[in-house]
CSV table of C-alpha atoms in Angstrom, one decimal:
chain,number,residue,atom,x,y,z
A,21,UNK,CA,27.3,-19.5,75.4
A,22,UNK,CA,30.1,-21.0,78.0
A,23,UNK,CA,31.7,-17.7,78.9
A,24,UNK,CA,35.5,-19.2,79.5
A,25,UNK,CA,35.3,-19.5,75.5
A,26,UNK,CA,33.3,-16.5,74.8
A,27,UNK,CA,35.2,-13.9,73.0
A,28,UNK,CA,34.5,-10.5,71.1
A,29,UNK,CA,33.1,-12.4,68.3
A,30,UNK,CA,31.5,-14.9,69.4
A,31,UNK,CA,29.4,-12.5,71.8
A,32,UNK,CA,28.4,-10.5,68.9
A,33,UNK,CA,27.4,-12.8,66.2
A,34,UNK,CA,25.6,-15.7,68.7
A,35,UNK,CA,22.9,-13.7,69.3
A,36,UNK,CA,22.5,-12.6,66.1
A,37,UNK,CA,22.2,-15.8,64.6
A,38,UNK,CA,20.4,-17.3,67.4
A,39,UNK,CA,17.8,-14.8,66.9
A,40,UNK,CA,17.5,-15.4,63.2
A,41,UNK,CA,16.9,-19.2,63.6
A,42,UNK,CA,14.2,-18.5,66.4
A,43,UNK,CA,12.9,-16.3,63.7
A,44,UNK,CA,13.3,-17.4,59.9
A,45,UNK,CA,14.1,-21.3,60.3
A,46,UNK,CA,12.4,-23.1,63.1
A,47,UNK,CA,8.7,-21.9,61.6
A,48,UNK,CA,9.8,-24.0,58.9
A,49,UNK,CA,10.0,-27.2,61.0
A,50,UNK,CA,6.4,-28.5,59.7
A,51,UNK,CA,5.4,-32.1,59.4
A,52,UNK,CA,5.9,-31.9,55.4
A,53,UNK,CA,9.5,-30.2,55.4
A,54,UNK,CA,10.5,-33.2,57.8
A,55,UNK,CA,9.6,-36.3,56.8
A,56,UNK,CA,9.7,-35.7,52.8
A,57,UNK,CA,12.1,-35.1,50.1
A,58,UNK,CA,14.7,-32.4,51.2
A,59,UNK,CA,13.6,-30.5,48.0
A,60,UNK,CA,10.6,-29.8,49.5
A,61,UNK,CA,12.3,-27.3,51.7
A,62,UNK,CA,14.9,-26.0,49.7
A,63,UNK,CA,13.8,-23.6,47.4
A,64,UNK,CA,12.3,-21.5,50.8
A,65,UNK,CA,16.0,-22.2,52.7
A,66,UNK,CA,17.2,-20.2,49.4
A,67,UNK,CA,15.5,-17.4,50.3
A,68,UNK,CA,16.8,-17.4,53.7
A,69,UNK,CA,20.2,-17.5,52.6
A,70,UNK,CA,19.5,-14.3,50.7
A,71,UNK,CA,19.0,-12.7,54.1
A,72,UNK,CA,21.7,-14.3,55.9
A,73,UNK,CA,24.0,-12.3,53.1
A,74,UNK,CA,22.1,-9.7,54.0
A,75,UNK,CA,22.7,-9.8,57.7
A,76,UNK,CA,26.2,-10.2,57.2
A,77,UNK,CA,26.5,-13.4,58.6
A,78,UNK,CA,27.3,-15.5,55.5
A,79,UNK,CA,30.7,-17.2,55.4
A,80,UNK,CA,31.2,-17.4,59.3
A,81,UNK,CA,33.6,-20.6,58.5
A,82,UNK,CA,36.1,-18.7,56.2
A,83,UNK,CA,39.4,-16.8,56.9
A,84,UNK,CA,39.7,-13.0,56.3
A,85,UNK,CA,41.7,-13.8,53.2
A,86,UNK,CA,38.5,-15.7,51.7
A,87,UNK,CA,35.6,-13.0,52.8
A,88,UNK,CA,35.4,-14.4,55.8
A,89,UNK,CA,35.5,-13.1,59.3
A,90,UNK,CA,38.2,-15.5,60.4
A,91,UNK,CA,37.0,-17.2,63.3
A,92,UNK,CA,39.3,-19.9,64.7
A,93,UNK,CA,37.8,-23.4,65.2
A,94,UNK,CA,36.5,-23.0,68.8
A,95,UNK,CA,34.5,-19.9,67.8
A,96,UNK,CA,33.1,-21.7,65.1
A,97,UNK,CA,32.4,-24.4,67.3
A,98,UNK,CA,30.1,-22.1,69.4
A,99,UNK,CA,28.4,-20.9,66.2
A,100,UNK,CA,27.8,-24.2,64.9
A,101,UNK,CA,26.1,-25.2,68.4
A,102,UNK,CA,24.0,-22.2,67.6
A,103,UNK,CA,23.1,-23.1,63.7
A,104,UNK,CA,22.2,-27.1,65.1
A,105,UNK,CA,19.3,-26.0,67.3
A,106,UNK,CA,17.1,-26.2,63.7
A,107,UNK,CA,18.1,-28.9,61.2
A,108,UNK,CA,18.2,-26.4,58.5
A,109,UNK,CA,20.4,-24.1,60.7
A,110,UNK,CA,24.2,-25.1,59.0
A,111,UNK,CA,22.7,-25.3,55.5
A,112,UNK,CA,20.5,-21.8,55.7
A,113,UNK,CA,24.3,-20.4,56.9
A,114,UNK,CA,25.9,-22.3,54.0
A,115,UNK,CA,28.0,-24.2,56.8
A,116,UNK,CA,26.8,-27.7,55.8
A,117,UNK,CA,28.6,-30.9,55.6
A,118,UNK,CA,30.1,-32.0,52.9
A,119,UNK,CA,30.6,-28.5,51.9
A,120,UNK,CA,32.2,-27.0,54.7
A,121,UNK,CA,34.7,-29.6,54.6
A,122,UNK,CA,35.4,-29.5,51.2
A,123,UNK,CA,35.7,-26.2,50.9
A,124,UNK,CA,38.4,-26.2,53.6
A,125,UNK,CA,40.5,-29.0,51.6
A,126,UNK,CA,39.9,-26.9,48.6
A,127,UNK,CA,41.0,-23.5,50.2
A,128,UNK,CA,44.1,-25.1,51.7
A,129,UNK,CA,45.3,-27.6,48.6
A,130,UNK,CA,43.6,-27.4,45.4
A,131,UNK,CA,44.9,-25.6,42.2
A,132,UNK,CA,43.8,-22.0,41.0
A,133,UNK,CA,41.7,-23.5,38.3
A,134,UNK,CA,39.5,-25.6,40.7
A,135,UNK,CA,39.4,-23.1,43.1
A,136,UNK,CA,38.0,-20.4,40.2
A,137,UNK,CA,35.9,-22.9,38.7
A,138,UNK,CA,34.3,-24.8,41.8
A,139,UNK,CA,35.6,-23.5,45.1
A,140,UNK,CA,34.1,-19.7,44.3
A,141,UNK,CA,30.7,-21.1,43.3
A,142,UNK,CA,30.3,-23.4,46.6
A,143,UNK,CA,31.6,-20.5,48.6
A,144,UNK,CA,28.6,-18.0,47.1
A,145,UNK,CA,26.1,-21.2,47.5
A,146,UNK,CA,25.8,-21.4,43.8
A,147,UNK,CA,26.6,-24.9,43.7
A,148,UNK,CA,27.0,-27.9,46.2
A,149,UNK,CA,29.4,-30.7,46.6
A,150,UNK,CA,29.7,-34.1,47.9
A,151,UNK,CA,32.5,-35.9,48.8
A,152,UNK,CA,33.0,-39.8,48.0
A,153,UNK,CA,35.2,-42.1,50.1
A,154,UNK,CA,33.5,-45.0,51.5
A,155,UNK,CA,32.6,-48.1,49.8
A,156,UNK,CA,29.8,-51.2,50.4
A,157,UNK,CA,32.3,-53.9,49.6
A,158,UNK,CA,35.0,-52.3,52.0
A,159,UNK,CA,35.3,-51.9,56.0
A,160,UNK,CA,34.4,-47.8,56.3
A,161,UNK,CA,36.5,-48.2,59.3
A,162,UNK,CA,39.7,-48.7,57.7
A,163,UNK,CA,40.0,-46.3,54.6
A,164,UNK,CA,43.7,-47.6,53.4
A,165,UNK,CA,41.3,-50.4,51.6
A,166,UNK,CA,40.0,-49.2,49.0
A,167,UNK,CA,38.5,-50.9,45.7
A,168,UNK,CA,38.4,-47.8,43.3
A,169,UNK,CA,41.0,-47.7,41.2
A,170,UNK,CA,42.2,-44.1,38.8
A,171,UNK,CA,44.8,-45.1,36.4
A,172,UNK,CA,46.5,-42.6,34.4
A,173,UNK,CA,46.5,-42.7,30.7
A,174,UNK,CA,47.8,-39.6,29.0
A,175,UNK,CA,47.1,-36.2,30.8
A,176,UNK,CA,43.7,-37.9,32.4
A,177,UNK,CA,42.7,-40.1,35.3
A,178,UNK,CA,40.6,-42.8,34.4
A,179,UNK,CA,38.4,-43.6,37.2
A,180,UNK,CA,36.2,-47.1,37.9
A,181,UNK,CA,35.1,-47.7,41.4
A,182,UNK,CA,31.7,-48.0,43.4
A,183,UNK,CA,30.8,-45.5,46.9
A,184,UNK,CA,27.8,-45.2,49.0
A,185,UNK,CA,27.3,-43.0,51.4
A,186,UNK,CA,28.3,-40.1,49.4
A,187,UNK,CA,26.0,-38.0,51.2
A,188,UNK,CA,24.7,-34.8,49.0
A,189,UNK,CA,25.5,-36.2,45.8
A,190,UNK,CA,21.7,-35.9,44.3
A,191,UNK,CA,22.0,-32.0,42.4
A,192,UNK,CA,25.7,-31.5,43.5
A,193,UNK,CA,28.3,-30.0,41.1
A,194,UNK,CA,30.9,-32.0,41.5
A,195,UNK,CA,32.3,-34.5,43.6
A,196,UNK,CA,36.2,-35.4,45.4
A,197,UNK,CA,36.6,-38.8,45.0
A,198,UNK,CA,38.9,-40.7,47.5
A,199,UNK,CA,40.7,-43.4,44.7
A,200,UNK,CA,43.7,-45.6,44.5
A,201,UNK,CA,46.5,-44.2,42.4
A,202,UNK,CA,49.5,-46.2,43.3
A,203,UNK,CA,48.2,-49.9,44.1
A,204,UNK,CA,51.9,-51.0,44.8
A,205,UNK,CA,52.6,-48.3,47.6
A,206,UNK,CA,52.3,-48.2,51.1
A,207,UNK,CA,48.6,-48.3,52.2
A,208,UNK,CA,48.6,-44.8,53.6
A,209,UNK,CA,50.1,-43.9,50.6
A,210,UNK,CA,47.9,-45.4,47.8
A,211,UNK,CA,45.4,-43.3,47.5
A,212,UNK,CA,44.7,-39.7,46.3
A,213,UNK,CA,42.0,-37.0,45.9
A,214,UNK,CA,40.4,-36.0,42.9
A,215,UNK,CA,37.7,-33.8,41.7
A,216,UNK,CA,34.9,-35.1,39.3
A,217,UNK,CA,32.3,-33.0,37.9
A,218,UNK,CA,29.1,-34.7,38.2
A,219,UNK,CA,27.9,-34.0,34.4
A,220,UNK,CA,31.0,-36.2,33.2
A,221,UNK,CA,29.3,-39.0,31.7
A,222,UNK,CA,31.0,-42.1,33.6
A,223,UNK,CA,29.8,-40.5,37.3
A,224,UNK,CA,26.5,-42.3,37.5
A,225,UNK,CA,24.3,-41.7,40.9
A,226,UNK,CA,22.1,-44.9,41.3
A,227,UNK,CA,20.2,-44.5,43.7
A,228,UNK,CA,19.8,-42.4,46.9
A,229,UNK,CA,19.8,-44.7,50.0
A,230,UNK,CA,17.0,-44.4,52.5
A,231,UNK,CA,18.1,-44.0,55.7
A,232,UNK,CA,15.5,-45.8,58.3
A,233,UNK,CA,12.9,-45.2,55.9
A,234,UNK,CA,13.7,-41.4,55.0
A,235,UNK,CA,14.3,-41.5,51.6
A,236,UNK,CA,15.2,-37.8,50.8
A,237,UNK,CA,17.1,-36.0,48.0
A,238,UNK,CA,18.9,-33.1,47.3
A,239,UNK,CA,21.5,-32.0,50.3
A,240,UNK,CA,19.6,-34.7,52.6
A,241,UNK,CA,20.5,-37.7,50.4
A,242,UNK,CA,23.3,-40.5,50.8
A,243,UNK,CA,23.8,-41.5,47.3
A,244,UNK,CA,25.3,-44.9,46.0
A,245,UNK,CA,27.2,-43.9,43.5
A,246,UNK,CA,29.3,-45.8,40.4
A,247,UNK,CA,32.9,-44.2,38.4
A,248,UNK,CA,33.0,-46.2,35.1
A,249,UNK,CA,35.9,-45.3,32.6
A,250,UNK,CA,35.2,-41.9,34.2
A,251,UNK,CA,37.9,-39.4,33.0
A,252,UNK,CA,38.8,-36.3,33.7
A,253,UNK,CA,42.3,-34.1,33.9
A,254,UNK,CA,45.4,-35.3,36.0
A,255,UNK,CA,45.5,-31.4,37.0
A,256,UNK,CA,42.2,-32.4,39.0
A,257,UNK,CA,44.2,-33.9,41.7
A,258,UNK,CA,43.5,-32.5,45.2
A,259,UNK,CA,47.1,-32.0,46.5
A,260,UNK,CA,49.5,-34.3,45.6
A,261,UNK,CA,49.7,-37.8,44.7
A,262,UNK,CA,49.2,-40.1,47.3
A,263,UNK,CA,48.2,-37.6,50.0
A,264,UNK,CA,44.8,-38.9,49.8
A,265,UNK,CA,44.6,-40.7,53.3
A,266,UNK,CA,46.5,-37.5,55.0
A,267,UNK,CA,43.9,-35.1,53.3
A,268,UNK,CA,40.9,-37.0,54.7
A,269,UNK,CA,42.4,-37.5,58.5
A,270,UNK,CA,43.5,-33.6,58.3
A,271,UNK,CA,39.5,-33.0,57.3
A,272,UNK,CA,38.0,-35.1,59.9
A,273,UNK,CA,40.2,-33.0,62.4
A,274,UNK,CA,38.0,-30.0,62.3
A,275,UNK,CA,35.3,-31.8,60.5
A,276,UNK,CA,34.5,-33.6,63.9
A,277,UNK,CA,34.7,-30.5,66.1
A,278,UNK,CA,32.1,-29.0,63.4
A,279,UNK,CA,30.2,-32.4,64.0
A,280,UNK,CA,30.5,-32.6,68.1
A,281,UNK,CA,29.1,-28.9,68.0
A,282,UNK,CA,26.6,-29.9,65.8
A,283,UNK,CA,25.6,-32.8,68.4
A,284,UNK,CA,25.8,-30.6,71.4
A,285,UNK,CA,23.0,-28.0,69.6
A,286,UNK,CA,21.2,-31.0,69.0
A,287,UNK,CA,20.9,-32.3,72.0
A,288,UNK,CA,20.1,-28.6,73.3
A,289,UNK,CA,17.0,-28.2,71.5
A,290,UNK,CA,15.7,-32.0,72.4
A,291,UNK,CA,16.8,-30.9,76.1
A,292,UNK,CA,14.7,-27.5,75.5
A,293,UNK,CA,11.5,-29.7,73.6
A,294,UNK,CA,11.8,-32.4,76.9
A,295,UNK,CA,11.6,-29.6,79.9
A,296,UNK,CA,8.7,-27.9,78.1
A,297,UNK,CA,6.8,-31.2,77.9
A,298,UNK,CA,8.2,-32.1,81.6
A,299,UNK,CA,6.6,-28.7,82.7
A,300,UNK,CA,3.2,-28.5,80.8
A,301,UNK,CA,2.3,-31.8,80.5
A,302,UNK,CA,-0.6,-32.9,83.2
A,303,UNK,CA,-0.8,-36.9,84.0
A,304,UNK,CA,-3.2,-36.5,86.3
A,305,UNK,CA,-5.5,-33.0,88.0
A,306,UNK,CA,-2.8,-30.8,89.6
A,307,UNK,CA,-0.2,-33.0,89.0
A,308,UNK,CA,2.9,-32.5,86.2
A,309,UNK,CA,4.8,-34.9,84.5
A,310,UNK,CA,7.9,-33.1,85.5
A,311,UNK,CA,7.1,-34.1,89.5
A,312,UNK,CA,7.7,-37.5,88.7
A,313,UNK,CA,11.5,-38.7,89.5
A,314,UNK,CA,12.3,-40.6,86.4
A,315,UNK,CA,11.6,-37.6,84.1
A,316,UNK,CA,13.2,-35.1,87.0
A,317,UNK,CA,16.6,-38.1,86.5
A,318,UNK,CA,16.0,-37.3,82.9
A,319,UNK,CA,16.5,-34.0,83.1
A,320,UNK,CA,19.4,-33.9,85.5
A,321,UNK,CA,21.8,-36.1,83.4
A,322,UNK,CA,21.2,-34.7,80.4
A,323,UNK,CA,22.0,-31.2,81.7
A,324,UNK,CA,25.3,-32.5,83.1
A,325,UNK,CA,26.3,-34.8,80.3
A,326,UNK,CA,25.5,-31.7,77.6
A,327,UNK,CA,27.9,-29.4,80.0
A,328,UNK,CA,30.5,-31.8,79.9
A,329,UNK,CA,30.5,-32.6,76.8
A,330,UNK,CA,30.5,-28.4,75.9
A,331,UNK,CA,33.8,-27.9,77.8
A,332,UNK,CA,35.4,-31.2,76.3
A,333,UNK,CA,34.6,-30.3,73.0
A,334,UNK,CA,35.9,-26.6,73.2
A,335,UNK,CA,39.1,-27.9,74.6
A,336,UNK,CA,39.8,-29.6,72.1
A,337,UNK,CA,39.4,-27.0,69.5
A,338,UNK,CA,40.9,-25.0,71.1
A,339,UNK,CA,43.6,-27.2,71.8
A,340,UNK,CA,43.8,-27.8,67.9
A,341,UNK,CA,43.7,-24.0,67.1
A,342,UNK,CA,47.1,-23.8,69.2
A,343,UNK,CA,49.0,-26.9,68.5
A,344,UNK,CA,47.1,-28.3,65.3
A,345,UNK,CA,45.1,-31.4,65.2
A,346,UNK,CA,48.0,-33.8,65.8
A,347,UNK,CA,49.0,-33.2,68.9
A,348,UNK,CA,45.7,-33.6,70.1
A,349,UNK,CA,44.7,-36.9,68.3
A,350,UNK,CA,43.2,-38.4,71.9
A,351,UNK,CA,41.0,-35.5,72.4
A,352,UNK,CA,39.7,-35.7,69.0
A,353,UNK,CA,38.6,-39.1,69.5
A,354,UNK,CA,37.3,-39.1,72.9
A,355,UNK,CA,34.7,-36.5,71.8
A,356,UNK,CA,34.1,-38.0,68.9
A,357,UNK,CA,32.2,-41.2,70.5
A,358,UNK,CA,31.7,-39.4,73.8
A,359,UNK,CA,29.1,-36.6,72.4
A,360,UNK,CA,27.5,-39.1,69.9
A,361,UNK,CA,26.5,-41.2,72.6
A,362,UNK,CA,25.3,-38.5,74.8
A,363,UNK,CA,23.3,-36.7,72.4
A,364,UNK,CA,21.3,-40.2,71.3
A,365,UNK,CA,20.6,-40.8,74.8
A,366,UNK,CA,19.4,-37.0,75.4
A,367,UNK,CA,17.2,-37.4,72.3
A,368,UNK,CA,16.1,-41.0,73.1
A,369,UNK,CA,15.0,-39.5,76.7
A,370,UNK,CA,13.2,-36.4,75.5
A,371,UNK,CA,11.2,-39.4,73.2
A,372,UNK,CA,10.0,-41.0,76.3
A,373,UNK,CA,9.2,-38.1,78.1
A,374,UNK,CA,6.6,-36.9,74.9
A,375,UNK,CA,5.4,-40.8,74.9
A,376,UNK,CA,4.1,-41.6,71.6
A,377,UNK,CA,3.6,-38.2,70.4
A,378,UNK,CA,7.8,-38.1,70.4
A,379,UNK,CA,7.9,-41.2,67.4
A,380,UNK,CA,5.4,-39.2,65.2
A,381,UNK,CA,6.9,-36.7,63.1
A,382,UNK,CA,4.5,-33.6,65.0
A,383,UNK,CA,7.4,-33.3,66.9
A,384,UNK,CA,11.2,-32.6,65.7
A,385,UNK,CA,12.5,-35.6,67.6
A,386,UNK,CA,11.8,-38.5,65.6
A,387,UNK,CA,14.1,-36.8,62.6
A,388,UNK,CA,16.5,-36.6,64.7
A,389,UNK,CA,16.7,-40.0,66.2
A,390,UNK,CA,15.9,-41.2,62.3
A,391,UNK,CA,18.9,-38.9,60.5
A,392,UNK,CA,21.3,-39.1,63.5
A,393,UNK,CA,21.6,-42.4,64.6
A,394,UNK,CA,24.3,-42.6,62.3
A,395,UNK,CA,26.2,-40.6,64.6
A,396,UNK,CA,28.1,-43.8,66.3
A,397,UNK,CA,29.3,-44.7,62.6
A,398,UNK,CA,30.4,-42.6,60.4
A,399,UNK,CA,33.8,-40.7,60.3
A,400,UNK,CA,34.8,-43.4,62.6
A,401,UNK,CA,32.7,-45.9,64.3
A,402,UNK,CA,32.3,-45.6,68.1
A,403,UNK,CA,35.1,-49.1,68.3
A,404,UNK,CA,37.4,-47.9,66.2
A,405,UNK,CA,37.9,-44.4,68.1
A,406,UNK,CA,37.6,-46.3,71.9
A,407,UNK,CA,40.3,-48.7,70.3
A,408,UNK,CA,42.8,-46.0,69.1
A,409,UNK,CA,42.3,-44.0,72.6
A,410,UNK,CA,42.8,-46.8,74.6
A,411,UNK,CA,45.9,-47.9,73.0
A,412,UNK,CA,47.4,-45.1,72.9
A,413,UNK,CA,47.1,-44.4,76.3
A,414,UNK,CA,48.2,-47.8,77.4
A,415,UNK,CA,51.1,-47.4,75.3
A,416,UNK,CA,52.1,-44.5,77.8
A,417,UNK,CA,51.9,-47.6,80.5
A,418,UNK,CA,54.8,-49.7,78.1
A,419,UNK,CA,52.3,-51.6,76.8
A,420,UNK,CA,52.5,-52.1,72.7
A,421,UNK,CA,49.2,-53.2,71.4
A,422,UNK,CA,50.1,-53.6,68.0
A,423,UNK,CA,50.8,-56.9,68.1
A,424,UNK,CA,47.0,-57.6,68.3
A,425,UNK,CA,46.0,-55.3,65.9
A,426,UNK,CA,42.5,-55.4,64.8
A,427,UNK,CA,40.3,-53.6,62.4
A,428,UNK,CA,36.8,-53.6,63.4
A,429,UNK,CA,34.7,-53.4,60.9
C-alpha cells in the first residue's frame, strides 16, 4: 500500500482482500486451471464469489447509490493492484474486464429497461458481458473507421458487421456493439452504442481466437464474432446517437487506470516469484543465484520501475477523480505505454531468473507473458499513445503536428 494514497478505506479493505487471495484464490493456480479452458476453473471461482458476498467485499467498484461502497478511482486503483496478484483475483471480486467497464457505461447512460434487464444481473454476477468494437479488416488504432453498419428500419436497428477481439463473448448475456449509425456524419460522430442480447439469432460467435496458443473459453476467450441482419429495439441504444466514439474514450479513461493497476499487481507477484527463486535457488555448494550481479540488476530495476510506475499511476487517478479524465489526457497515456512496458520486462526478467522452469506452465509466469503480451496493443497501441503525448506536448513548444498526421496502424 503507498501510504501518500492510503486512506480510511483503502486501509481497511486491502488487507482484507489481500488475505482472502493468499487464502481462497492463489491454491487454485495449478497447472490444469492455467493452461486449459477457463471453464475449467470457473465453476470453483463461483463458489468463491459466494464468499466474497459473504465477506462484504462484493461490488468494491460501485457508488453508494448502486450497493456499492463508493470508492473513488484511485482507491480502486489500490484494490485492483491487490485483486491482480492472482489471475483470478478481478473476476472472483466480480471486477473483471469487460464487465467493469460496461457496467460503468451502463450505470452512467443506459435506459431503465436495460439497466433492470441487464445491468442488475451483471452487477449480482448472474450474467456476463462482452463488449465489441474492434474489427480484423480495420486499424484497432483508429476507431472512427469502422465497417459495421446498424441501419434503422421501423423501431429496430438492423445490424451487419464482423469484430474480433470481443474478449468474453463465449457464455456472455449480451453484448454492446460499437456500430456506424450515421455513415454521412463526422467520423467522431458516426458511430453509436448498442446492446445485443447474445441469443438473438443474427449474433453468431465463430470462433474463439487462440491467443499464443491458449485457446480458452468462457471469460478467458477473445471471440470473433459476426452481426448479420441482427435486429433488435432502437430503445437499445447506449446514450445517444452518435455518442459512440465519446462513450468508448470516456471508458478507456478509468478503464486504463483499472488496467495500469492491474499491471502493477502483476508485475508484484512476478517480482515476489523472482526474489524467492533469487534467494533459494543454489547454482553451485554455498553459493545463491541471488549473489550473482545480473539477477541482483534484475531485482533493483524492477523494484524502482514498479515504484514509479505506482506513484504515476495513482496520480493520475487521482488527478482524474478531481478534474475528470480530460484534463489529464497526457497522464492517461503516459501510463498507459509506460506500465505495459515495465510490467513485460519485470515478467520477462523473473523468466530468466527461474531458467526453463519459468516457460513451463509449473510456474504462473508463462500465463502471464502468454495472456499479457497483449498489453502494448490493445486500448491503444504503445505508438499511438507515444504519438498523441508527444504532440501534444510539442504543441505547447508552437509546433502543430497535424499537418503530418498519421495513423499507425
Amino acid at each position: 500500500m503507498e501510504p501518500i494514497f492510503a486512506t480510511d478505506h483503502t486501509r481497511e479493505l486491502i488487507p482484507r482482500i489481500r488475505a482472502f487471495i493468499e487464502n481462497e484464490i492463489i491454491p487454485l493456480e495449478t497447472a490444469e486451471h492455467l493452461t486449459g479452458n477457463f471453464s475449467k476453473v470457473a465453476a470453483i471461482l463461483d463458489q468463491k464469489r459466494e464468499l466474497v458476498k459473504k465477506a462484504g467485499l462484493w461490488g468494491l467498484q460501485h457508488s453508494v447509490e448502486e450497493g456499492g461502497l463508493g470508492l473513488s478511482l484511485c482507491e480502486f486503483g489500490q484494490v485492483s493492484e491487490v485483486l491482480a496478484y492472482s489471475p483470478f483475483g478481478h473476476y472472483t471480486f466480480n471486477c473483471q474486464a469487460p464487465d467493469i467497464g460496461n457496467m460503468e457505461l451502463m450505470h452512467k447512460y443506459a435506459p431503465e429497461h436495460l439497466k433492470r434487464t441487464y445491468l442488475e444481473p451483471l452487477k449480482e454476477g448472474h450474467i456476463r458481458s462482452c463488449f465489441s468494437m474492434t474489427e480484423p479488416e480495420f486499424a484497432g488504432s483508429n476507431p472512427t473507421q469502422l465497417g459495421t453498419l446498424a441501419e434503422r428500419e421501423g423501431d429496430d436497428w438492423v445490424i451487419n458487421g464482423h469484430k474480433w477481439f470481443t474478449s468474453s463473448a463465449d457464455g456472455s448475456s449480451f453484448a454492446i456493439v460499437m456500430a456506424v449509425t450515421n455513415p454521412d456524419a463526422a467520423p467522431h460522430r458516426r458511430a453509436s452504442m448498442i446492446l445485443v442480447p447474445t441469443d438473438n439469432p443474427g449474433f453468431e460467435l465463430v470462433r474463439n481466437i487462440s491467443i499464443m496458443g491458449d485457446g480458452s473459453d468462457h471469460w478467458g476467450s477473445h471471440a470473433e464474432v459476426r452481426y448479420t441482419n441482427c435486429r433488435v429495439p432502437t430503445a437499445n441504444l447506449i446514450g445517444g446517437e452518435g455518442m459512440g466514439f465519446t462513450l468508448a474514450q470516456e471508458r478507456l479513461g478509468p478503464g486504463r487506470i483499472h488496467h495500469c493497476m492491474r499491471w502493477i499487481g502483476i508485475a508484484e507477484r512476478s517480482f515476489d516469484l523472482m526474489c524467492r527463486r533469487a534467494a533459494t535457488r543454489e547454482m553451485e555448494p554455498g553459493v545463491m543465484l541471488g549473489e550473482k550481479q545480473f539477477i541482483q540488476g534484475f531485482i533493483a530495476e524492477s523494484r524502482a520501475e514498479i515504484d514509479a510506475s505506482r506513484l504515476m499511476v495513482l496520480r493520475t487517478a487521482r488527478n482524474i477523480d478531481e478534474q475528470g479524465a480530460a484534463a489529464v489526457r497526457n497522464e492517461i497515456s503516459t501510463i498507459k505505454f509506460y506500465v505495459a512496458n515495465m510490467m513485460l520486462r519485470v515478467v520477462d526478467r523473473a523468466i530468466q531468473t527461474f531458467g526453463a522452469a519459468g516457460i513451463t506452465d509449473d510456474v504462473l509466469l508463462a500465463w502471464y507473458y502468454r495472456h499479457e503480451r497483449g498489453a502494448r496493443i490493445y486500448d491503444g497501441a504503445d505508438e499511438v499513445h507515444k504519438t498523441a503525448l508527444a504532440r501534444s506536448i510539442l504543441k505547447g513548444y508552437g509546433l502543430d503536428t497535424r499537418k503530418a498526421k498519421q495513423v499507425v496502424g
